[in-house]
Amino acid sequence: HADYGLLERVLRLEGRAATEEELKLAHTEEHVELMKLTRSLPGKELYRMQEKLNSVYFHNNSYEAALFSAGSVIEVVETVLNGTAQSGVAVVRPPGHHAETDEACGFCLFNNVAIAAKSALDSFCLKRILILDWDVHHGNGIQRMFENDPRVLYISIHRYDYGSFFPCSSDADSKCVGQNAGEGFTVNIP
C-alpha cells in the first residue's frame, strides 16, 4: 500500500504469455489445441464444451488469459532463479492447480505451477523443487502431474471432508503419498 511504500520496495514484472512449447511441458497437445478453440467458438458451443468438464467457464478470451497467467508464473520463477529477485509472488487469474494434463478443471485451463516447475527443472537443471499448495481445495492436477517424480515434493494443505469436498477425490487423502519413484514426495494435509 502507498502509505507503507510497498510499491517502491517490490520489483513489478510485466506479464507475458506462455508459449505453446511451455504449455506442452505439462499438457498434451490435444488439450492445448482444445483450449485454443475457445478463442473462436460461439457462446452456445463454449457452454456445451464447459458442461462436459468439472466447474469450468469458457469465454472467447479464456485462452489468452490462461496464456498470460501461465507465462507470468514462469516469469516470476525465472526472475527468482536467475538472481534478479530473492522471492516472488504471481497474482494471476485464471488459477491452475486443478488443471490435469489433458483436461481443464475447477476454473483452471492450464496448470500454471506445474508448467513453471517443469520449466524450472529443465531450464535451470534443478535437482528438486518444493510446491506448497495452501488452498481450501486440493490441487489434484499438480499432484497427478508429479506423483511419480521424486524431484518434486508436493505438499497440499486443504479441506477434504472424506473426499466429499471439491474436487471430490480420494487422492486428496493423507494416505496418498505419491507412486513409484515419487512415493513419499506427495504430502496431503487435509
mmCIF file of C-alpha atoms in Angstrom:
data_model
loop_
_atom_site.group_PDB
_atom_site.id
_atom_site.type_symbol
_atom_site.label_atom_id
_atom_site.label_comp_id
_atom_site.label_asym_id
_atom_site.label_seq_id
_atom_site.Cartn_x
_atom_site.Cartn_y
_atom_site.Cartn_z
ATOM 1 C CA HIS A 1 0.000 0.000 0.000
ATOM 2 C CA ALA A 2 1.134 3.561 -0.711
ATOM 3 C CA ASP A 3 1.293 4.533 2.988
ATOM 4 C CA TYR A 4 3.953 1.883 3.592
ATOM 5 C CA GLY A 5 5.914 2.361 0.389
ATOM 6 C CA LEU A 6 5.199 -1.190 -0.709
ATOM 7 C CA LEU A 7 5.237 -0.451 -4.422
ATOM 8 C CA GLU A 8 8.660 1.179 -4.106
ATOM 9 C CA ARG A 9 10.037 -1.939 -2.376
ATOM 10 C CA VAL A 10 8.936 -4.526 -4.918
ATOM 11 C CA LEU A 11 10.041 -5.384 -8.420
ATOM 12 C CA ARG A 12 6.939 -5.380 -10.608
ATOM 13 C CA LEU A 13 7.227 -7.580 -13.676
ATOM 14 C CA GLU A 14 5.387 -7.349 -16.966
ATOM 15 C CA GLY A 15 3.139 -10.317 -17.530
ATOM 16 C CA ARG A 16 3.848 -12.449 -20.560
ATOM 17 C CA ALA A 17 2.087 -15.173 -22.473
ATOM 18 C CA ALA A 18 3.320 -18.733 -22.153
ATOM 19 C CA THR A 19 4.422 -20.331 -25.396
ATOM 20 C CA GLU A 20 2.751 -23.477 -26.703
ATOM 21 C CA GLU A 21 6.043 -25.277 -26.091
ATOM 22 C CA GLU A 22 5.877 -24.252 -22.417
ATOM 23 C CA LEU A 23 2.234 -25.350 -22.121
ATOM 24 C CA LYS A 24 3.194 -28.754 -23.511
ATOM 25 C CA LEU A 25 5.662 -29.276 -20.656
ATOM 26 C CA ALA A 26 2.611 -30.160 -18.546
ATOM 27 C CA HIS A 27 -0.239 -30.646 -21.030
ATOM 28 C CA THR A 28 -0.991 -32.802 -24.036
ATOM 29 C CA GLU A 29 -1.038 -31.241 -27.478
ATOM 30 C CA GLU A 30 -4.719 -32.204 -27.755
ATOM 31 C CA HIS A 31 -5.555 -30.263 -24.594
ATOM 32 C CA VAL A 32 -3.671 -27.171 -25.775
ATOM 33 C CA GLU A 33 -5.453 -27.296 -29.144
ATOM 34 C CA LEU A 34 -8.861 -27.732 -27.484
ATOM 35 C CA MET A 35 -8.262 -24.716 -25.229
ATOM 36 C CA LYS A 36 -7.137 -22.735 -28.269
ATOM 37 C CA LEU A 37 -10.530 -23.408 -29.883
ATOM 38 C CA THR A 38 -12.245 -21.352 -27.172
ATOM 39 C CA ARG A 39 -10.996 -18.208 -28.950
ATOM 40 C CA SER A 40 -13.387 -18.652 -31.849
ATOM 41 C CA LEU A 41 -16.313 -20.804 -30.731
ATOM 42 C CA PRO A 42 -19.744 -19.170 -30.394
ATOM 43 C CA GLY A 43 -21.247 -18.892 -26.918
ATOM 44 C CA LYS A 44 -23.509 -21.954 -27.248
ATOM 45 C CA GLU A 45 -20.555 -24.132 -28.253
ATOM 46 C CA LEU A 46 -18.458 -22.805 -25.374
ATOM 47 C CA TYR A 47 -21.316 -23.612 -22.999
ATOM 48 C CA ARG A 48 -21.604 -27.184 -24.352
ATOM 49 C CA MET A 49 -17.858 -27.604 -24.048
ATOM 50 C CA GLN A 50 -17.704 -26.383 -20.447
ATOM 51 C CA GLU A 51 -20.683 -28.528 -19.425
ATOM 52 C CA LYS A 52 -18.602 -31.642 -20.184
ATOM 53 C CA LEU A 53 -15.984 -30.548 -17.647
ATOM 54 C CA ASN A 54 -15.919 -30.126 -13.875
ATOM 55 C CA SER A 55 -16.511 -26.490 -12.832
ATOM 56 C CA VAL A 56 -15.051 -24.742 -15.879
ATOM 57 C CA TYR A 57 -16.111 -21.477 -17.511
ATOM 58 C CA PHE A 58 -15.097 -20.550 -21.061
ATOM 59 C CA HIS A 59 -15.180 -17.224 -22.869
ATOM 60 C CA ASN A 60 -13.537 -16.211 -26.146
ATOM 61 C CA ASN A 61 -10.750 -14.548 -24.116
ATOM 62 C CA SER A 62 -10.190 -17.507 -21.756
ATOM 63 C CA TYR A 63 -7.277 -18.935 -23.740
ATOM 64 C CA GLU A 64 -5.393 -15.634 -23.860
ATOM 65 C CA ALA A 65 -5.986 -15.013 -20.146
ATOM 66 C CA ALA A 66 -4.730 -18.518 -19.342
ATOM 67 C CA LEU A 67 -1.636 -17.986 -21.520
ATOM 68 C CA PHE A 68 -0.769 -14.812 -19.602
ATOM 69 C CA SER A 69 -1.465 -16.471 -16.275
ATOM 70 C CA ALA A 70 0.892 -19.379 -17.013
ATOM 71 C CA GLY A 71 3.535 -17.193 -18.646
ATOM 72 C CA SER A 72 3.542 -14.748 -15.757
ATOM 73 C CA VAL A 73 4.115 -17.543 -13.226
ATOM 74 C CA ILE A 74 7.056 -18.766 -15.327
ATOM 75 C CA GLU A 75 8.396 -15.190 -15.460
ATOM 76 C CA VAL A 76 8.321 -14.863 -11.655
ATOM 77 C CA VAL A 77 10.053 -18.225 -11.164
ATOM 78 C CA GLU A 78 12.760 -17.364 -13.702
ATOM 79 C CA THR A 79 13.297 -13.939 -12.104
ATOM 80 C CA VAL A 80 13.990 -15.620 -8.763
ATOM 81 C CA LEU A 81 16.129 -18.407 -10.210
ATOM 82 C CA ASN A 82 18.307 -16.057 -12.272
ATOM 83 C CA GLY A 83 19.011 -13.980 -9.141
ATOM 84 C CA THR A 84 17.186 -10.800 -10.157
ATOM 85 C CA ALA A 85 14.855 -11.192 -7.149
ATOM 86 C CA GLN A 86 15.129 -13.080 -3.860
ATOM 87 C CA SER A 87 11.490 -14.129 -3.830
ATOM 88 C CA GLY A 88 8.359 -13.658 -5.859
ATOM 89 C CA VAL A 89 4.596 -13.820 -5.922
ATOM 90 C CA ALA A 90 2.467 -14.146 -9.045
ATOM 91 C CA VAL A 91 -1.030 -12.736 -8.648
ATOM 92 C CA VAL A 92 -2.767 -14.291 -11.649
ATOM 93 C CA ARG A 93 -6.131 -15.491 -12.914
ATOM 94 C CA PRO A 94 -7.241 -17.994 -14.032
ATOM 95 C CA PRO A 95 -5.753 -20.246 -11.377
ATOM 96 C CA GLY A 96 -4.109 -23.510 -12.292
ATOM 97 C CA HIS A 97 -3.778 -26.264 -9.706
ATOM 98 C CA HIS A 98 -6.882 -28.240 -10.760
ATOM 99 C CA ALA A 99 -5.970 -28.480 -14.467
ATOM 100 C CA GLU A 100 -4.998 -32.007 -15.455
ATOM 101 C CA THR A 101 -2.535 -32.986 -18.162
ATOM 102 C CA ASP A 102 -5.366 -33.450 -20.639
ATOM 103 C CA GLU A 103 -8.342 -31.592 -19.164
ATOM 104 C CA ALA A 104 -9.408 -28.259 -17.699
ATOM 105 C CA CYS A 105 -10.953 -28.483 -14.232
ATOM 106 C CA GLY A 106 -12.038 -26.191 -11.401
ATOM 107 C CA PHE A 107 -11.777 -22.911 -13.363
ATOM 108 C CA CYS A 108 -8.213 -23.896 -14.327
ATOM 109 C CA LEU A 109 -7.377 -24.205 -18.031
ATOM 110 C CA PHE A 110 -3.631 -24.746 -17.674
ATOM 111 C CA ASN A 111 -1.653 -25.801 -14.621
ATOM 112 C CA ASN A 112 0.454 -22.669 -14.090
ATOM 113 C CA VAL A 113 2.528 -24.006 -11.207
ATOM 114 C CA ALA A 114 3.226 -27.363 -12.866
ATOM 115 C CA ILE A 115 4.258 -25.634 -16.094
ATOM 116 C CA ALA A 116 6.579 -23.263 -14.209
ATOM 117 C CA ALA A 117 8.029 -26.118 -12.127
ATOM 118 C CA LYS A 118 8.721 -28.270 -15.188
ATOM 119 C CA SER A 119 10.233 -25.284 -16.984
ATOM 120 C CA ALA A 120 12.486 -24.575 -13.995
ATOM 121 C CA LEU A 121 13.567 -28.214 -13.725
ATOM 122 C CA ASP A 122 14.571 -28.193 -17.390
ATOM 123 C CA SER A 123 15.920 -24.663 -17.877
ATOM 124 C CA PHE A 124 17.832 -24.344 -14.611
ATOM 125 C CA CYS A 125 18.822 -28.024 -14.185
ATOM 126 C CA LEU A 126 17.292 -28.119 -10.721
ATOM 127 C CA LYS A 127 17.554 -31.294 -8.687
ATOM 128 C CA ARG A 128 14.459 -30.654 -6.592
ATOM 129 C CA ILE A 129 11.500 -28.344 -6.133
ATOM 130 C CA LEU A 130 9.039 -27.858 -3.296
ATOM 131 C CA ILE A 131 5.478 -26.920 -4.194
ATOM 132 C CA LEU A 132 3.404 -25.807 -1.202
ATOM 133 C CA ASP A 133 -0.259 -25.611 -2.187
ATOM 134 C CA TRP A 134 -2.202 -23.878 0.577
ATOM 135 C CA ASP A 135 -5.785 -23.611 -0.624
ATOM 136 C CA VAL A 136 -9.175 -24.717 0.625
ATOM 137 C CA HIS A 137 -9.230 -27.085 -2.384
ATOM 138 C CA HIS A 138 -6.780 -29.906 -3.062
ATOM 139 C CA GLY A 139 -4.566 -29.330 -6.121
ATOM 140 C CA ASN A 140 -5.471 -32.548 -7.901
ATOM 141 C CA GLY A 141 -3.794 -31.523 -11.150
ATOM 142 C CA ILE A 142 -0.425 -30.718 -9.596
ATOM 143 C CA GLN A 143 -0.454 -33.909 -7.550
ATOM 144 C CA ARG A 144 -1.173 -36.130 -10.547
ATOM 145 C CA MET A 145 1.461 -34.427 -12.690
ATOM 146 C CA PHE A 146 4.206 -35.042 -10.128
ATOM 147 C CA GLU A 147 3.099 -38.131 -8.193
ATOM 148 C CA ASN A 148 5.810 -40.242 -9.894
ATOM 149 C CA ASP A 149 8.568 -37.610 -9.790
ATOM 150 C CA PRO A 150 10.988 -37.667 -6.827
ATOM 151 C CA ARG A 151 12.401 -34.266 -7.824
ATOM 152 C CA VAL A 152 9.191 -32.526 -6.747
ATOM 153 C CA LEU A 153 7.941 -32.532 -3.165
ATOM 154 C CA TYR A 154 4.269 -31.583 -3.358
ATOM 155 C CA ILE A 155 2.587 -30.526 -0.111
ATOM 156 C CA SER A 156 -1.110 -29.682 -0.161
ATOM 157 C CA ILE A 157 -2.972 -28.180 2.804
ATOM 158 C CA HIS A 158 -6.679 -28.337 2.039
ATOM 159 C CA ARG A 159 -10.194 -29.209 3.147
ATOM 160 C CA TYR A 160 -11.065 -32.838 2.479
ATOM 161 C CA ASP A 161 -14.286 -33.941 4.229
ATOM 162 C CA TYR A 162 -13.573 -37.600 3.425
ATOM 163 C CA GLY A 163 -13.473 -36.897 -0.298
ATOM 164 C CA SER A 164 -16.784 -35.016 -0.453
ATOM 165 C CA PHE A 165 -15.256 -31.534 -0.842
ATOM 166 C CA PHE A 166 -14.191 -30.300 -4.298
ATOM 167 C CA PRO A 167 -12.508 -31.791 -6.268
ATOM 168 C CA CYS A 168 -14.172 -34.755 -4.513
ATOM 169 C CA SER A 169 -11.338 -37.242 -4.860
ATOM 170 C CA SER A 170 -9.768 -39.765 -2.528
ATOM 171 C CA ASP A 171 -6.426 -38.605 -4.000
ATOM 172 C CA ALA A 172 -6.612 -35.731 -1.509
ATOM 173 C CA ASP A 173 -6.449 -38.117 1.460
ATOM 174 C CA SER A 174 -3.350 -38.136 3.656
ATOM 175 C CA LYS A 175 -2.811 -41.772 2.616
ATOM 176 C CA CYS A 176 -1.922 -40.656 -0.934
ATOM 177 C CA VAL A 177 1.836 -40.150 -0.839
ATOM 178 C CA GLY A 178 2.943 -40.471 -4.455
ATOM 179 C CA GLN A 179 3.712 -43.515 -6.581
ATOM 180 C CA ASN A 180 6.687 -45.497 -7.808
ATOM 181 C CA ALA A 181 9.847 -43.324 -7.667
ATOM 182 C CA GLY A 182 7.691 -40.455 -6.364
ATOM 183 C CA GLU A 183 6.400 -42.360 -3.345
ATOM 184 C CA GLY A 184 6.869 -40.204 -0.256
ATOM 185 C CA PHE A 185 7.069 -36.990 -2.282
ATOM 186 C CA THR A 186 3.356 -36.154 -2.035
ATOM 187 C CA VAL A 187 2.114 -34.893 1.325
ATOM 188 C CA ASN A 188 -1.597 -34.235 1.760
ATOM 189 C CA ILE A 189 -2.635 -32.395 4.914
ATOM 190 C CA PRO A 190 -6.427 -32.321 4.989
#
